[in-house]
Short mmCIF file of C-alpha atoms and ligand atoms in Angstrom, two decimals:
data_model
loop_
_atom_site.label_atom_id
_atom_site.label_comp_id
_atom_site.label_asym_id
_atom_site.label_seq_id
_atom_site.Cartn_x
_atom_site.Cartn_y
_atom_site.Cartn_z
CA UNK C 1 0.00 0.00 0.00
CA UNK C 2 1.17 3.48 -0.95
CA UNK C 3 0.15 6.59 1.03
CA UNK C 4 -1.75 7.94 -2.10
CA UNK C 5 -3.82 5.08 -2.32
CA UNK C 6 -4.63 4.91 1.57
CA UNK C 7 -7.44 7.03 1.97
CA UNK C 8 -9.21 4.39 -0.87
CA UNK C 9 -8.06 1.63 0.51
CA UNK C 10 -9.21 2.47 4.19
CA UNK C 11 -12.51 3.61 2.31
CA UNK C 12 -12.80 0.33 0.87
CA UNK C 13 -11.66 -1.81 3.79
CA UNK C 14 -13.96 -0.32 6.29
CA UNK C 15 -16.62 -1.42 4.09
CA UNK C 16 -19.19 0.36 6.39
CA UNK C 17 -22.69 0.82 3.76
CA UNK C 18 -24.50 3.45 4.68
CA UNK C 19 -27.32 4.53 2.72
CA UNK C 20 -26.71 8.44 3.34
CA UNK C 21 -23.58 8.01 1.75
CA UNK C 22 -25.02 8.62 -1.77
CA UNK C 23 -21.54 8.44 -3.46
CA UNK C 24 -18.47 7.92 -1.35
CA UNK C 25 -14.76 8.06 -2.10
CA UNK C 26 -13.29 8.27 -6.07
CA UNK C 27 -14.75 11.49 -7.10
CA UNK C 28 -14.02 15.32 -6.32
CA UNK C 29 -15.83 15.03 -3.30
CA UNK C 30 -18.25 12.99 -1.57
CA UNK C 31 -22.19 13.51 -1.78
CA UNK C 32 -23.97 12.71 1.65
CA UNK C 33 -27.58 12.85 2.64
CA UNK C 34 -28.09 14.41 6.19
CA UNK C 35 -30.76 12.83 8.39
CA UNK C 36 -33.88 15.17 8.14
CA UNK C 37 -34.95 17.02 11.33
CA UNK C 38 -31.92 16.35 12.92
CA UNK C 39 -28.45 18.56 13.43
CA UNK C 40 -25.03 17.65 12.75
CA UNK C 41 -23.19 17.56 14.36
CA UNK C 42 -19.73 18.10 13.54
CA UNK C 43 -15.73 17.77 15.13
CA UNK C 44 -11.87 17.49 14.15
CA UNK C 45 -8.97 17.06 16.24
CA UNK C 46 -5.14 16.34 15.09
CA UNK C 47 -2.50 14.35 16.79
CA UNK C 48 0.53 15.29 16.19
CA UNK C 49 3.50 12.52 16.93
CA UNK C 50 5.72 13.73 20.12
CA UNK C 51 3.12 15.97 21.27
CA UNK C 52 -0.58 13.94 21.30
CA UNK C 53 1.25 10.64 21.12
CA UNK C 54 4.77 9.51 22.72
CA UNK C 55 7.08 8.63 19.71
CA UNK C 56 7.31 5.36 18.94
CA UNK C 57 3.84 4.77 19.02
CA UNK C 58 2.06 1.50 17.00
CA UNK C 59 0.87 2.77 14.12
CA UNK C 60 -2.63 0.72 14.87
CA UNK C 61 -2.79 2.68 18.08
CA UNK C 62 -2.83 6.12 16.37
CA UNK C 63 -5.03 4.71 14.22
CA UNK C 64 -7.81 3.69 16.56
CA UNK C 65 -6.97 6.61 18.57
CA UNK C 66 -7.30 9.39 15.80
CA UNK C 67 -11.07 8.02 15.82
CA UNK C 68 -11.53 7.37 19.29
CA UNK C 69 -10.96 11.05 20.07
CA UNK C 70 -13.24 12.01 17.74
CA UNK C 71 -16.26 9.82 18.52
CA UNK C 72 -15.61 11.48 21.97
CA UNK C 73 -16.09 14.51 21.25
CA UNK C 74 -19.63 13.27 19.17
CA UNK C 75 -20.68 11.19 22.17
CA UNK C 76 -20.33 14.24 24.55
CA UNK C 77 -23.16 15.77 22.52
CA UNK C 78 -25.21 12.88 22.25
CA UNK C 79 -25.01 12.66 18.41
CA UNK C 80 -24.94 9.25 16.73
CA UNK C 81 -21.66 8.85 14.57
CA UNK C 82 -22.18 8.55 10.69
CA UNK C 83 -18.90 9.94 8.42
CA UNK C 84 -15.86 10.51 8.68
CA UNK C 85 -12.93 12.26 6.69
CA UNK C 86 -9.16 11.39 7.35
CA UNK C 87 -5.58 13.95 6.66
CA UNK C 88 -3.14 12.02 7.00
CA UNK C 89 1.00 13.50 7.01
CA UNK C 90 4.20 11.39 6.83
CA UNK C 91 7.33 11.73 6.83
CA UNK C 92 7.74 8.42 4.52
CA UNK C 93 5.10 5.46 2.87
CA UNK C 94 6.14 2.88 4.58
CA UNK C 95 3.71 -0.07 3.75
CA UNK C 96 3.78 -2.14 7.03
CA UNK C 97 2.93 0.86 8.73
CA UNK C 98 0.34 2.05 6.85
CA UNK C 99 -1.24 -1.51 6.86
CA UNK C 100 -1.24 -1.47 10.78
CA UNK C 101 -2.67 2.21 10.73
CA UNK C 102 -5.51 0.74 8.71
CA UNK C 103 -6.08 -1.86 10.94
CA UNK C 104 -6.60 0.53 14.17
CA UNK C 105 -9.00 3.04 12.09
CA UNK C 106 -11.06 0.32 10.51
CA UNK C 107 -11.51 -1.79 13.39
CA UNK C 108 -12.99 1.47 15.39
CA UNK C 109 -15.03 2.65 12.37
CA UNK C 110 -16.68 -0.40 11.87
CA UNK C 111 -17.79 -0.78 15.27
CA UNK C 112 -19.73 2.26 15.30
CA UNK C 113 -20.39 2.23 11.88
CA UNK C 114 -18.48 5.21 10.67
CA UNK C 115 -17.77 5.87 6.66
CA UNK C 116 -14.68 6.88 5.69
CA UNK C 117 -15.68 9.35 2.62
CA UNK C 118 -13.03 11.50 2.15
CA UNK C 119 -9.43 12.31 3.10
CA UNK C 120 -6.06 13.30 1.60
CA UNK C 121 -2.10 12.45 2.18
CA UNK C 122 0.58 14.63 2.15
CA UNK C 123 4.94 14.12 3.19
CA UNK C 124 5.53 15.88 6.02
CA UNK C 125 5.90 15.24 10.01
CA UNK C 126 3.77 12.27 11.38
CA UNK C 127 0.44 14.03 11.94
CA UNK C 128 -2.81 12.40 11.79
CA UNK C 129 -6.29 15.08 11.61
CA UNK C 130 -9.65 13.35 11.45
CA UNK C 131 -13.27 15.22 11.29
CA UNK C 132 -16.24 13.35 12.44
CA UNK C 133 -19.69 13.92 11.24
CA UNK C 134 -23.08 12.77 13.24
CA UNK C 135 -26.18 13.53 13.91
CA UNK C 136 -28.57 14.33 17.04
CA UNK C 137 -32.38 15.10 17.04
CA UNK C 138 -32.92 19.58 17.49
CA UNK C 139 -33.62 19.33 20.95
CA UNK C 140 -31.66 16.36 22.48
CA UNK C 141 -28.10 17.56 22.05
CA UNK C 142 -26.18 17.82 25.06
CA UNK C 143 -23.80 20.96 25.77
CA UNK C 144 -21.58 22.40 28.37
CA UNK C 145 -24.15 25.19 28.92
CA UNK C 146 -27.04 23.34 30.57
CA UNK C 147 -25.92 22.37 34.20
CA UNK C 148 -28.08 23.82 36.94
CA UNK C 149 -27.67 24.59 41.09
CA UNK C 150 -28.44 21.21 42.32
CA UNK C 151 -27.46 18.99 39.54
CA UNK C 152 -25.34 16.08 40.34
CA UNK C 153 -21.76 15.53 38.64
CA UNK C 154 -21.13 12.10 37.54
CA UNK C 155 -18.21 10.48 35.69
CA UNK C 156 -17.93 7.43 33.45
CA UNK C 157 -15.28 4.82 33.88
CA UNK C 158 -11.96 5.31 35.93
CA UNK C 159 -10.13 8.78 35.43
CA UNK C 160 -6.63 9.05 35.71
CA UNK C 161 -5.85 5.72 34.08
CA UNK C 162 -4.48 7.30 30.56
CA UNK C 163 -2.29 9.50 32.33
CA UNK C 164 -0.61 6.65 35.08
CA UNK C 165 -0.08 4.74 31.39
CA UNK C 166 1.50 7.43 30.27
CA UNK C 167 3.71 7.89 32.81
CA UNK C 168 4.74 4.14 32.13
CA UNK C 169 5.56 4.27 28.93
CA UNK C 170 7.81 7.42 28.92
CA UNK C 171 9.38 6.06 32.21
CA UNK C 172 9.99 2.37 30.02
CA UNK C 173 11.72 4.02 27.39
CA UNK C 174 10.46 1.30 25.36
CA UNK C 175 12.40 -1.04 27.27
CA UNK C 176 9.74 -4.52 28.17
CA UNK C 177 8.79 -3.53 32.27
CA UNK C 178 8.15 -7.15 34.75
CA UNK C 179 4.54 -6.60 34.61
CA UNK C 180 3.24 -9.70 36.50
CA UNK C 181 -0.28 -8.52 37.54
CA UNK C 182 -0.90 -6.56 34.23
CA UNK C 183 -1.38 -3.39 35.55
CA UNK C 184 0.97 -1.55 32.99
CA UNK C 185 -0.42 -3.11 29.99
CA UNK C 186 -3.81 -2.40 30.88
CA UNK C 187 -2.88 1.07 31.75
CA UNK C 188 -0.88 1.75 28.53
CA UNK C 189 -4.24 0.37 26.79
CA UNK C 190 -6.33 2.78 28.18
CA UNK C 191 -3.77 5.30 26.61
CA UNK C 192 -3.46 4.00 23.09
CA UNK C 193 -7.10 2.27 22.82
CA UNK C 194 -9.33 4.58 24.77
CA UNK C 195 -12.98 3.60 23.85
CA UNK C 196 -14.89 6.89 22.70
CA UNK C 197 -18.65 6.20 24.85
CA UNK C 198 -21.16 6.47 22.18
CA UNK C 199 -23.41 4.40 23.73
CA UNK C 200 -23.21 6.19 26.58
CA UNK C 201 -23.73 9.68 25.45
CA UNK C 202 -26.88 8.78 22.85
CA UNK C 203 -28.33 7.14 26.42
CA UNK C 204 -27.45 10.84 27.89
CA UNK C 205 -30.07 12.29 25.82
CA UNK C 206 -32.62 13.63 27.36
CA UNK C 207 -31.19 12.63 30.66
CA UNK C 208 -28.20 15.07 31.24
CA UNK C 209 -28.48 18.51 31.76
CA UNK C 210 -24.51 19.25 30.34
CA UNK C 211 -21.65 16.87 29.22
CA UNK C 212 -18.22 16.87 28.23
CA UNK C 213 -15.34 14.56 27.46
CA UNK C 214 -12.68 13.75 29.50
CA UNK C 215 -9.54 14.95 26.83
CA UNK C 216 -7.61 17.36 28.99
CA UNK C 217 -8.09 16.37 32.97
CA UNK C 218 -11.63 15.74 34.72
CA UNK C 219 -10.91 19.42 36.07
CA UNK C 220 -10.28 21.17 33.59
CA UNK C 221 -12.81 19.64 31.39
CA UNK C 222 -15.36 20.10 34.28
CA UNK C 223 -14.52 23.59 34.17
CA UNK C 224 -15.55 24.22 30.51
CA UNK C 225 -18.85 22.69 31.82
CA UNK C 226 -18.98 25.22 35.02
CA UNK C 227 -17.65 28.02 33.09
CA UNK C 228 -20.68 27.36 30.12
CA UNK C 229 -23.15 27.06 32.68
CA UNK C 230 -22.27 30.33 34.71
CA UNK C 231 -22.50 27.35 38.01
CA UNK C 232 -19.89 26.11 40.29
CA UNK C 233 -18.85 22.28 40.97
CA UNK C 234 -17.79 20.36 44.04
CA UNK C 235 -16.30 17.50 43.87
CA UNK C 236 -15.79 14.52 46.46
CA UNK C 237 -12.43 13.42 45.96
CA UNK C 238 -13.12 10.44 48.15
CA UNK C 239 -15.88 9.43 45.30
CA UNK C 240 -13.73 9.03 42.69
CA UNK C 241 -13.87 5.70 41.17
CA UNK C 242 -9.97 4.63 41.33
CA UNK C 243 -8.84 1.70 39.25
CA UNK C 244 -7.47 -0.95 40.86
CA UNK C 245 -4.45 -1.32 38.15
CA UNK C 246 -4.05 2.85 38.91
CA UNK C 247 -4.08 2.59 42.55
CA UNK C 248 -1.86 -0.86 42.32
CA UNK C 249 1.15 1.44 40.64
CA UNK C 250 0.67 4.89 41.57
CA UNK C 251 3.79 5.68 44.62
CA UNK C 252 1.04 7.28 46.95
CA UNK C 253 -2.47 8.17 47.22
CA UNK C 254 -2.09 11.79 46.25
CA UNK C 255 -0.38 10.73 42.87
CA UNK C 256 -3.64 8.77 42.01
CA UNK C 257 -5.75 11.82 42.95
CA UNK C 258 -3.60 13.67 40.76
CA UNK C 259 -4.45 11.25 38.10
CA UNK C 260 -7.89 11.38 37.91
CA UNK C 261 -8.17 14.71 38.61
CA UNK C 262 -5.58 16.44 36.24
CA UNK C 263 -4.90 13.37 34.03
CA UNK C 264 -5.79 13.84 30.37
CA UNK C 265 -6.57 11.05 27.54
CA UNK C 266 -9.45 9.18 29.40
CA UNK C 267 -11.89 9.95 26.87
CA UNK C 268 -14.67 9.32 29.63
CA UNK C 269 -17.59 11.42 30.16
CA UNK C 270 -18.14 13.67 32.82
CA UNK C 271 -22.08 14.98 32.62
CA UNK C 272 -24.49 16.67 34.98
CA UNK C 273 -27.90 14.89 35.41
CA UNK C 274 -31.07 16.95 37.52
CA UNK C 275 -31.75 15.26 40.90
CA UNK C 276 -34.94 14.35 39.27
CA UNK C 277 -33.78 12.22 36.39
CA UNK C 278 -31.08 10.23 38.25
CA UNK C 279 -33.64 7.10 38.52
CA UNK C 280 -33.73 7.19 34.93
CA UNK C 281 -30.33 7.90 34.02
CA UNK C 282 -29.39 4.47 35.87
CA UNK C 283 -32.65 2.47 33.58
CA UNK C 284 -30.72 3.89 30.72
CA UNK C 285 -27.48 3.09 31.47
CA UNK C 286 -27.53 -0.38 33.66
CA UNK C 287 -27.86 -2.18 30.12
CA UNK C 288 -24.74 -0.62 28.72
CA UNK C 289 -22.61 -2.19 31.27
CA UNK C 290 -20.96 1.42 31.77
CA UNK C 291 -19.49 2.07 35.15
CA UNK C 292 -20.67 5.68 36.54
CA UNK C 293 -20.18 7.40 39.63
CA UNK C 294 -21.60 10.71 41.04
CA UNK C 295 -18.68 12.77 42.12
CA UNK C 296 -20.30 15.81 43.01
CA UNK C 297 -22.37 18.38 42.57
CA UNK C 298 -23.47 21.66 40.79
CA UNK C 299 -22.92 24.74 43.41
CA UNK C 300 -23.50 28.27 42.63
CA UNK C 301 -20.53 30.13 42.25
CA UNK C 302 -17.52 29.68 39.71
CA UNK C 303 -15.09 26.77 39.20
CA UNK C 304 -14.54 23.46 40.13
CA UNK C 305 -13.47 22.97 44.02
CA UNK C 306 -12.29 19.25 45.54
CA UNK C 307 -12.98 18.49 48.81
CA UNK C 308 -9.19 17.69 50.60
CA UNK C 309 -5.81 18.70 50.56
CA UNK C 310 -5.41 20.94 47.31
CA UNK C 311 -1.64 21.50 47.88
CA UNK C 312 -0.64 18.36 46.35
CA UNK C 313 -2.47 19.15 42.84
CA UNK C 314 -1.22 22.47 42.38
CA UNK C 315 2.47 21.09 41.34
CA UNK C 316 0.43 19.18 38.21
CA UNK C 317 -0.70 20.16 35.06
CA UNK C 318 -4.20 20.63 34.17
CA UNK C 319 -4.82 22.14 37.40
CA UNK C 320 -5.79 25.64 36.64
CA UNK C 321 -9.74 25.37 37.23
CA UNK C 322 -8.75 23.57 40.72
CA UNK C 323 -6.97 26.31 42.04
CA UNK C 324 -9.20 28.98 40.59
CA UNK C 325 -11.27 30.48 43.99
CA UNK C 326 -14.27 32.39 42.19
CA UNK C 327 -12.91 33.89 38.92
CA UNK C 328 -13.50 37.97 38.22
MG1 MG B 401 -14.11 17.40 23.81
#
């Protein structure tokens, strides 16, 4: 495979038929048939080798993860997935590599049914941009804007995971760690295949009053939700769901809390949900199989504030929305 025949290839390998793709790949551009009465709902994010992904990296991993971040951002709305268009940048074709990059995007794509129907190559440093098209019905997307005094704060998952895997890998040097319990490899998973929660955000509908993915640090992230809402948050750091492979390698309790709080990469959902819908938010979730837990709750005021010692997270990145007192 050549790098100029990728984009069809992938096209063609994802074999994904959709029938609002009225003419895919091959021409000057694609022709697509939006869903009536709904929105689209649209996103694009680049990783960019040594700075959204270590060097090194399996090419199946960026991949899957130039998708995964994508679908986040789509589930975070509560839109349904449906196209997607791939720029790809490298420094050389190398065919191996791009085989194995196929292999990560297609396997993703096909499990939430995404088309690949456009894309382009081009020589140049490893960078891999992918845009995401879906769609959500007028009134059911989900924003940052919506969370209200009284609204409870949950998260998907286990934050903080990505970022202890990261830490593992850069520490490894690509050297093969003793990793009898398989802590490391499941961390360094949750790094390189984080699982974008589709499911979970089209069962949000309806349900949550704001939502937004976990890319940069719970914190942080939670703060584009307080910050759109014109609310505070307060979060229990004694609530937060703590993987056992996280807590099983992190040197002390307060590194783990600095994990999950300031951690980036999870690619979970944090969302606020109205007291009053919290019965039904668990009837639409318990089939999913998707671990939540309420961490807090919406406050008035500005920023996010965690109950404990905040000393020990100011030395970490991601941090800036912790140590924020209420914002001019
Ligand atoms: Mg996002």
């Amino acid at each position: 495979m050549d790098e100029f025949d990728l984009i069809q290839r992938l096209a063609r390998t994802t074999a994904v038929p959709r029938a609002d793709v009225v003419l895919g790949i091959g021409d000057d551009a694609a022709l697509l048939a939006p869903a009536r009465g709904k929105l689209l709902a649209v996103a694009m994010d680049t990783l960019v080798e040594g700075v959204h992904f270590p060097v090194g990296t399996a090419a199946d991993a960026i991949g899957w993860k130039a998708l995964a971040v994508n679908l986040s951002d789509l589930a975070a709305m509560g839109a349904e997935p449906a196209w997607a268009t791939l720029a790809l940048t490298l420094p050389r074709a190398e065919s191996a590599w791009l085989a194995s990059f196929a292999r990560g995007f297609v396997r993703l794509a096909r499990r939430h049914r995404v088309a690949l129907v456009g894309g382009d190559t081009t020589r140049g440093p490893l960078t891999v941009t992918v845009q995401v098209h879906g769609f959500v019905p007028k009134r059911e997307a989900i924003t940052r804007s919506g969370a209200r005094v009284g609204d409870a704060v949950y998260v998907s998952g286990t934050p903080g995971d990505a970022a202890a895997g990261l830490a593992l890998r850069m520490a490894a040097h690509g050297r093969r760690q003793r990793d009898p319990a398989g802590n490391r490899e499941r961390l360094v998973a949750r790094l390189e295949y984080p699982a974008p929660r589709v499911g979970l955000g089209l069962a949000l509908r309806g349900v949550a009053s704001a939502a937004v993915d976990v890319s940069d640090g719970l914190l942080q992230d939670l703060g584009h939700v307080t910050e759109g809402s014109g609310v505070g948050a307060h979060i229990d750091a004694a609530a937060l769901p703590l993987s056992r492979a996280l807590t099983a390698v992190c040197d002390d309790a307060a590194q783990c809390l600095r994990h999950a709080l300031t951690g980036g990469d999870d690619y979970e959902l944090a969302f606020t949900v109205p007291p009053r819908r919290e019965r039904l938010l668990a009837q639409r979730v318990a089939p999913l199989g998707v671990r939540l837990t309420r961490i807090g709750e919406i406050v008035a005021g500005r920023g996010v504030r965690v109950d404990g010692a905040p000393a020990v997270l100011a030395a970490a990145g991601g941090w800036r929305h912790f140590r924020s007192e209420p914002r001019g």
